[in-house]
PDB file of C-alpha atoms in Angstrom:
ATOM      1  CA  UNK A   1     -10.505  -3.290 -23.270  1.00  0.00           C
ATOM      2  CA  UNK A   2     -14.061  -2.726 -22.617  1.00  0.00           C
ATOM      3  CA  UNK A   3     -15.626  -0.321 -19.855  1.00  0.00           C
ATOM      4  CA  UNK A   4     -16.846  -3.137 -17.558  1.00  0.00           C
ATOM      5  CA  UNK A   5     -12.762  -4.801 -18.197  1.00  0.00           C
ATOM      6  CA  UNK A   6     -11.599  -1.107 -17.145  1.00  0.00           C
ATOM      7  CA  UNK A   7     -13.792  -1.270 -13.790  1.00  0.00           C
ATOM      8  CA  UNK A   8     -13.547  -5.047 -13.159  1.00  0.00           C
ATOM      9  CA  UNK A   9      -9.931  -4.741 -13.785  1.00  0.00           C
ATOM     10  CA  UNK A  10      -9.388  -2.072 -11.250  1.00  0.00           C
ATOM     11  CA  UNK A  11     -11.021  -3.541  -8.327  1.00  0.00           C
ATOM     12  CA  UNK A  12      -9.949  -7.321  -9.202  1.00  0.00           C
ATOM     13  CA  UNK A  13      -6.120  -5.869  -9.036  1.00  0.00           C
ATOM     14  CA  UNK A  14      -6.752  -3.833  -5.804  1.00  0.00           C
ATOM     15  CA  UNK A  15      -8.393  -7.233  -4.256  1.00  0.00           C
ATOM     16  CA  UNK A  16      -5.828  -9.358  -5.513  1.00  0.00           C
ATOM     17  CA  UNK A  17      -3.203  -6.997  -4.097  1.00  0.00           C
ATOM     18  CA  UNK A  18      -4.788  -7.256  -0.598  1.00  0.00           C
ATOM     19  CA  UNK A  19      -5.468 -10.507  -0.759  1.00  0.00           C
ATOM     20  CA  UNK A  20      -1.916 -11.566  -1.486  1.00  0.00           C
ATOM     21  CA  UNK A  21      -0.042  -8.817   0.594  1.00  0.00           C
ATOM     22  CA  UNK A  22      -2.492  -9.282   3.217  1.00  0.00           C
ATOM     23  CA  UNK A  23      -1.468 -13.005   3.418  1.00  0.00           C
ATOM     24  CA  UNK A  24       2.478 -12.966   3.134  1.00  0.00           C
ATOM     25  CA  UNK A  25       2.739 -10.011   4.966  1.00  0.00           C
ATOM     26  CA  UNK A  26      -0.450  -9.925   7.905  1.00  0.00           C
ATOM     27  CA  UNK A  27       1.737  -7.926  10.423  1.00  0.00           C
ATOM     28  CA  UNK A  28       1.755  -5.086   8.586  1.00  0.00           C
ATOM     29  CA  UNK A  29      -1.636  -5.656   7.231  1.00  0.00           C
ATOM     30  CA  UNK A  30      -2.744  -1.959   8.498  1.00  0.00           C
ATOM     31  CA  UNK A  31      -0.015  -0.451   5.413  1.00  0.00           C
ATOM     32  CA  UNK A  32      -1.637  -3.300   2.831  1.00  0.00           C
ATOM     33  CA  UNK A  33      -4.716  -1.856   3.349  1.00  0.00           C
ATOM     34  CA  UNK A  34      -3.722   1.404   2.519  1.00  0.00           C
ATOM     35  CA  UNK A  35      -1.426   0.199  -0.629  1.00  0.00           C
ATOM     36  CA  UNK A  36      -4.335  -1.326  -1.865  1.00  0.00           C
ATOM     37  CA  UNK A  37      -6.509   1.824  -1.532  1.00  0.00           C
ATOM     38  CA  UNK A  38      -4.320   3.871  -3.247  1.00  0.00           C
ATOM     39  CA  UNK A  39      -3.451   1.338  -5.976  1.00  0.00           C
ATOM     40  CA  UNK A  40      -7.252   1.266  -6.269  1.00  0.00           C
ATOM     41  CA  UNK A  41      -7.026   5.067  -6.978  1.00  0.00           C
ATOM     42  CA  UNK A  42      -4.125   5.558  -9.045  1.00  0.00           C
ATOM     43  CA  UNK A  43      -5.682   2.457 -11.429  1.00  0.00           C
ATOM     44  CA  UNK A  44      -8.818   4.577 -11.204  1.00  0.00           C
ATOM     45  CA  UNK A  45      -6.879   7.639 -12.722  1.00  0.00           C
ATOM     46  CA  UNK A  46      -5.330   5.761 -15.169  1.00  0.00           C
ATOM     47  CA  UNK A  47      -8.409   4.176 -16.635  1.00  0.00           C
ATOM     48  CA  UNK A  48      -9.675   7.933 -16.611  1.00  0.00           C
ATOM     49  CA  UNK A  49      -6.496   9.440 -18.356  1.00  0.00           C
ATOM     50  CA  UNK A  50      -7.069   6.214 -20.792  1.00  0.00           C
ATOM     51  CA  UNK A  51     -10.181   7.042 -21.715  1.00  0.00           C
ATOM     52  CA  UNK A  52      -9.636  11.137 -22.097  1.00  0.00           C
ATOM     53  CA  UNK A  53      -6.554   9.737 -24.468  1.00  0.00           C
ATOM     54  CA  UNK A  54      -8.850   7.681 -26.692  1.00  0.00           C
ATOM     55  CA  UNK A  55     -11.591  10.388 -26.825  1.00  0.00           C
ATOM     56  CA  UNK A  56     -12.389   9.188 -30.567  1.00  0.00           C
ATOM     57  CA  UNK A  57     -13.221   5.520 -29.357  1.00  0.00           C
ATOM     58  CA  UNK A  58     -16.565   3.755 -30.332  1.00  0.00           C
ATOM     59  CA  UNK A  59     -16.119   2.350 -26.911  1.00  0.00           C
ATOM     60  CA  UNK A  60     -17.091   5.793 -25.229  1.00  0.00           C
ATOM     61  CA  UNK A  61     -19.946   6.291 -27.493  1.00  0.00           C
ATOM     62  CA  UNK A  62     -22.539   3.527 -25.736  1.00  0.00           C
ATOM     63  CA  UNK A  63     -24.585   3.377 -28.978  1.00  0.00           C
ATOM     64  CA  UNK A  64     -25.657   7.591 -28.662  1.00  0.00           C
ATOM     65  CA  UNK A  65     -24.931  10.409 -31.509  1.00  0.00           C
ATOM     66  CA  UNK A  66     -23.374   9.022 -34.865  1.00  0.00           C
ATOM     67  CA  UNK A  67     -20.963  11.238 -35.969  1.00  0.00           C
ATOM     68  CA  UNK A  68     -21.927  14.010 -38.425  1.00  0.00           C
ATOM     69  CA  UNK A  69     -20.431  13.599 -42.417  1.00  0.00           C
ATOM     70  CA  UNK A  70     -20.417  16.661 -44.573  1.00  0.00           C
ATOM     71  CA  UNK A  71     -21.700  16.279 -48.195  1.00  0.00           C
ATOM     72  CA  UNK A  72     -19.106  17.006 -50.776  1.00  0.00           C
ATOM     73  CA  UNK A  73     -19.604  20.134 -52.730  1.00  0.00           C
ATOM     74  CA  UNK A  74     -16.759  19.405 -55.458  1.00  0.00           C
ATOM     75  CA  UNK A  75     -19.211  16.967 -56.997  1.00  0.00           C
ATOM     76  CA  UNK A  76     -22.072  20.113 -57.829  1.00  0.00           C
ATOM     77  CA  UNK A  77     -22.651  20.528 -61.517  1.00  0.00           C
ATOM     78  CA  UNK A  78     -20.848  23.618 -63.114  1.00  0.00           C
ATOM     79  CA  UNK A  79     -19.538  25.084 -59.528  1.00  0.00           C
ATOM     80  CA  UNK A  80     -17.869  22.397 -58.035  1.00  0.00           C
ATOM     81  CA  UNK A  81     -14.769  22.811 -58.662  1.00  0.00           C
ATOM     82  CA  UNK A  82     -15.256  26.274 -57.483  1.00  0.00           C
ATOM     83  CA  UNK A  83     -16.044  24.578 -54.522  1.00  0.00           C
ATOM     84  CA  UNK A  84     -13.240  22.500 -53.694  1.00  0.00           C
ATOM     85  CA  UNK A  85     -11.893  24.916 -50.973  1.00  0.00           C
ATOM     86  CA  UNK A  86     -15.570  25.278 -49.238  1.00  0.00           C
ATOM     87  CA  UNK A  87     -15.512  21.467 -49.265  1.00  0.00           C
ATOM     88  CA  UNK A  88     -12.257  21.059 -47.039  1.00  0.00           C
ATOM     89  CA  UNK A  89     -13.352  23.987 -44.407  1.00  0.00           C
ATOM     90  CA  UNK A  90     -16.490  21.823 -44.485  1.00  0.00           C
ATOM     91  CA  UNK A  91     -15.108  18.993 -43.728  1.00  0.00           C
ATOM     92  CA  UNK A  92     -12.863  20.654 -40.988  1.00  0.00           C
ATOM     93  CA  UNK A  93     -15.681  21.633 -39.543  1.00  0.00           C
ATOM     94  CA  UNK A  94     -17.500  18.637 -39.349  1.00  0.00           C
ATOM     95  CA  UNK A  95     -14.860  16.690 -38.114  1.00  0.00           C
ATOM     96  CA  UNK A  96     -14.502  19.794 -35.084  1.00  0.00           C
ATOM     97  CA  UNK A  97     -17.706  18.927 -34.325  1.00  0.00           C
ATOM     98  CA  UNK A  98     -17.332  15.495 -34.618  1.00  0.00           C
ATOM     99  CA  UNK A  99     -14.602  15.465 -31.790  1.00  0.00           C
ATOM    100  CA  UNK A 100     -16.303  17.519 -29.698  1.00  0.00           C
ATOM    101  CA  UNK A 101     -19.355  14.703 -29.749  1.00  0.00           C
ATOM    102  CA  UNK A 102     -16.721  12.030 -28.795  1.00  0.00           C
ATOM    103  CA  UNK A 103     -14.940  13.771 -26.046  1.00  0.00           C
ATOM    104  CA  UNK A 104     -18.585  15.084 -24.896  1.00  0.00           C
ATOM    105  CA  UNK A 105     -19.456  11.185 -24.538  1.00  0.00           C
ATOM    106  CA  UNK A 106     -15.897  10.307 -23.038  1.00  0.00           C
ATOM    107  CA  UNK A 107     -15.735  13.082 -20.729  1.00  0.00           C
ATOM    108  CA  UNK A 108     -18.308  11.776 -17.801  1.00  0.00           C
ATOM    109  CA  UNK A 109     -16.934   8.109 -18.176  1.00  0.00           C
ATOM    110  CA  UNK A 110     -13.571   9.213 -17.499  1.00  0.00           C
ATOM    111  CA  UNK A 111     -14.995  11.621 -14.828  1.00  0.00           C
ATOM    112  CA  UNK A 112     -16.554   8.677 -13.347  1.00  0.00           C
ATOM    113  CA  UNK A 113     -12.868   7.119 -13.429  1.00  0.00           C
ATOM    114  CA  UNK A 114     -11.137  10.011 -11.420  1.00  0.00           C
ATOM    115  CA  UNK A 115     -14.178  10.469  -9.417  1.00  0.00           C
ATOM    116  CA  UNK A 116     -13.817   6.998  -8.113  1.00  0.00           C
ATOM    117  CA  UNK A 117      -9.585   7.719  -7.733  1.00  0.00           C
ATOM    118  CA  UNK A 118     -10.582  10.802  -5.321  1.00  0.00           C
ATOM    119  CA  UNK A 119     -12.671   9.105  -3.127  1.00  0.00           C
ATOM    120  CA  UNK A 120     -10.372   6.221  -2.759  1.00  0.00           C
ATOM    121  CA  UNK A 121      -7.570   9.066  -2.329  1.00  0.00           C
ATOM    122  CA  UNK A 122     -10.220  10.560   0.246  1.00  0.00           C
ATOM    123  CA  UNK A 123     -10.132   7.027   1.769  1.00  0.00           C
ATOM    124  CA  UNK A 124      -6.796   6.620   2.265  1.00  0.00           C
ATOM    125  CA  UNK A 125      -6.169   9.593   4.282  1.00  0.00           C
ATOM    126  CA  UNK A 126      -8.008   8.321   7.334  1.00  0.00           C
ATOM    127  CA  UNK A 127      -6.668   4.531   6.496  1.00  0.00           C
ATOM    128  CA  UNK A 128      -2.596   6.133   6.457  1.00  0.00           C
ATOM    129  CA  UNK A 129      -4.134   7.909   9.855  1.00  0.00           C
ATOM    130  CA  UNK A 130      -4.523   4.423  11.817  1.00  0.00           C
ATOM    131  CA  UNK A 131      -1.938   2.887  10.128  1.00  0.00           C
ATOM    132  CA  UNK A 132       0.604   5.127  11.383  1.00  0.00           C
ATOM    133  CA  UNK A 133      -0.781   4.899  14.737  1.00  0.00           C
ATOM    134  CA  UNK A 134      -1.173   1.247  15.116  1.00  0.00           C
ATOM    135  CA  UNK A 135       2.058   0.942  13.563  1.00  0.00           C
ATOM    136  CA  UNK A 136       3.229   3.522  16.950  1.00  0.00           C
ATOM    137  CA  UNK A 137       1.476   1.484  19.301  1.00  0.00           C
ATOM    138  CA  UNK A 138       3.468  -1.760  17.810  1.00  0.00           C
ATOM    139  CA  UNK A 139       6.799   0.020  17.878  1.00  0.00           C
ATOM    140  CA  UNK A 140       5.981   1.232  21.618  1.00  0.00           C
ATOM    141  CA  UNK A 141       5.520  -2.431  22.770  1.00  0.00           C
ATOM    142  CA  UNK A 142       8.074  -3.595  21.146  1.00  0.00           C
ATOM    143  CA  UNK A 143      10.142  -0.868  22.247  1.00  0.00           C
ATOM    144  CA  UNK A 144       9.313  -1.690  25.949  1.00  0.00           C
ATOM    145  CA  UNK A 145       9.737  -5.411  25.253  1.00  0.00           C
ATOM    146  CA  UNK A 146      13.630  -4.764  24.441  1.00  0.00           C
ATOM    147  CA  UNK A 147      13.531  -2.744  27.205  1.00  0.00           C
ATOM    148  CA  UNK A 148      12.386  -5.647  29.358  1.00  0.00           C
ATOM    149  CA  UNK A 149      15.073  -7.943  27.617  1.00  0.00           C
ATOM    150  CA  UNK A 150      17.555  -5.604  28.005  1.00  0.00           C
ATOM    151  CA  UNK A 151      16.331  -4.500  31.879  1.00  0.00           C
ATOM    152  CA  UNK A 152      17.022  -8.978  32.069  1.00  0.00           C
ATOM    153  CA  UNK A 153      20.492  -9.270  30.612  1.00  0.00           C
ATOM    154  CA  UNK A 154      21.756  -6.317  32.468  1.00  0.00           C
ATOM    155  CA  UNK A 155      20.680  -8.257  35.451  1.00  0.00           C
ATOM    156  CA  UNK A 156      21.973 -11.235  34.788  1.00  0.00           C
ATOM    157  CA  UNK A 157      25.607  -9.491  33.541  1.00  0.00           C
ATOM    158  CA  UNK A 158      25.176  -7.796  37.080  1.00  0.00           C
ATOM    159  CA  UNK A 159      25.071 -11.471  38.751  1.00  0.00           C
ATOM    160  CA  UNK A 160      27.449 -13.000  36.394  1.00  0.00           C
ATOM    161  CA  UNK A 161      30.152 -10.037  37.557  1.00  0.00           C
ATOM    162  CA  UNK A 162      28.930 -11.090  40.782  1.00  0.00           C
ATOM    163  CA  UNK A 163      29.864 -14.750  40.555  1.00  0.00           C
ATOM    164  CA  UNK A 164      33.380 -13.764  38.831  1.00  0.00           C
ATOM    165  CA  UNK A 165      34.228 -12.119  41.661  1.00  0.00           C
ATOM    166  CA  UNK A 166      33.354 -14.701  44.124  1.00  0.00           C
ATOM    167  CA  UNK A 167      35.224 -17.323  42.012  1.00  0.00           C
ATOM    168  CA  UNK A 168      38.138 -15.015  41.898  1.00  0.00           C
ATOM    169  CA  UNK A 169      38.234 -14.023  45.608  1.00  0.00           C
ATOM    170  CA  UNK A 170      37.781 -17.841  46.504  1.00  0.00           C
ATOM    171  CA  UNK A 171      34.614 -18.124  48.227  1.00  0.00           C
ATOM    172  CA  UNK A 172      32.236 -20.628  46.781  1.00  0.00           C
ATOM    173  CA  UNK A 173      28.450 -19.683  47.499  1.00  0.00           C
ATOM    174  CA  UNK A 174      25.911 -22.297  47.946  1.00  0.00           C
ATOM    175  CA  UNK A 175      23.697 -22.007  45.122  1.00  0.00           C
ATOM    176  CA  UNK A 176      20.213 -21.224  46.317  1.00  0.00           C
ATOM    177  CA  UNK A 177      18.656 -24.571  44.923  1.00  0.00           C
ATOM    178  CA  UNK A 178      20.960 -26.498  47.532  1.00  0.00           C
ATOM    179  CA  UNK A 179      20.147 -26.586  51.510  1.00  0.00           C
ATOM    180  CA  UNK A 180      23.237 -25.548  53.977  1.00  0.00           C
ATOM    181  CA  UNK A 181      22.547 -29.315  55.546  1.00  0.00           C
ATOM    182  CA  UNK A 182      23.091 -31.326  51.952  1.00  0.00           C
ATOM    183  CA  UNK A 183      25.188 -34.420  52.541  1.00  0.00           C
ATOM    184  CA  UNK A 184      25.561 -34.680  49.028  1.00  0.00           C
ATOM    185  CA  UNK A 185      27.910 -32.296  48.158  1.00  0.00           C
ATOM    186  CA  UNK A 186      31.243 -33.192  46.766  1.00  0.00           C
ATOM    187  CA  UNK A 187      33.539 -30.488  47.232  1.00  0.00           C
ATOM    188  CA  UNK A 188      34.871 -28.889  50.114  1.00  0.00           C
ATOM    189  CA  UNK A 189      34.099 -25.326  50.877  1.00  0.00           C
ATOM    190  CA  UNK A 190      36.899 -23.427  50.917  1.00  0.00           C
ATOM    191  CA  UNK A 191      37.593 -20.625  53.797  1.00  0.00           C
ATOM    192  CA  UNK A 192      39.169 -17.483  53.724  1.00  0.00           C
ATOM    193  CA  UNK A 193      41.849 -18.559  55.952  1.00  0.00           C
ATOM    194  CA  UNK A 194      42.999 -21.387  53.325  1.00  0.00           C
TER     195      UNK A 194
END
């Protein structure tokens, strides 16, 4: 995976995220936000941590210092084989070096990396902020909307208690949708005195 994949990558997912969340789940599109923000950051630390674990990669490099060889000193007429153990330190220390050029050229791209997964971090704060409070103003209305239904069906268990007790008791009201003078009506109104 190249550089440009590792950035590309990270945004495309974060995007994708929000675009699909956003879409199946648009009520609570305050939290995708914020899910994509900090997906967007802990992809960013990954690609960091992904470079600093492939320090030695060519990938890192971006075409600056080759890495150093050491000549071989076994090879020296008469002395070499006298040599042999300067040769190895030699080469130990070459190849020292040699990782300290590649993690010298990794370290700012994966800098870059986590630099760009603290400032979405950074983001997010602010973004969890209004998405807790918009998600307080939602449960508030909805909270005084089953209030209202409940205010509603407490009323109309009042009434219905109401009407029970006239059945029971035996007097019939006229319902209010019917005039006292309707010829219309079919069954006689019963008295106390019956």
């Amino acid at each position: 995976m190249s550089l440009e994949q590792l950035h590309s990558y990270s945004w495309g997912i974060a995007a994708g995220v929000l675009l699909v969340l956003g879409v199946f789940r648009w009520r609570s599109l305050h939290w995708t936000v914020v899910g994509s923000v900090t997906l967007f950051a802990a992809l960013n630390a990954g690609s960091g941590i992904y470079v600093l674990s492939t320090v030695g990669d060519s990938r890192w490099s971006a075409g600056e210092e080759s890495s150093l060889s050491a000549p071989s000193l076994a090879g020296t007429p008469v002395v070499g084989e006298y040599l042999v153990p300067l040769d190895s330190a030699l080469h130990a220390v070459v190849g020292g070096v040699n990782e300290f050029m590649a993690f010298k050229q990794a370290l700012p791209i994966a800098l870059e990396f986590l630099a760009m997964s603290g400032i979405a971090l950074l983001v997010s704060f602010p973004l969890a902020i209004i998405a807790v409070i918009i998600s307080f103003i939602v449960a508030r209305r909805r909270k005084a909307n089953f209030e209202k239904y409940r205010a509603t069906v407490d009323q109309l268990k009042v009434e219905l208690e109401q009407v029970k007790f006239q059945i029971a008791a035996g007097n019939f009201a006229v319902p209010a949708f019917q005039s006292v003078d309707d010829a219309t009506e079919v069954l006689p109104r019963l008295t106390r005195g019956e």
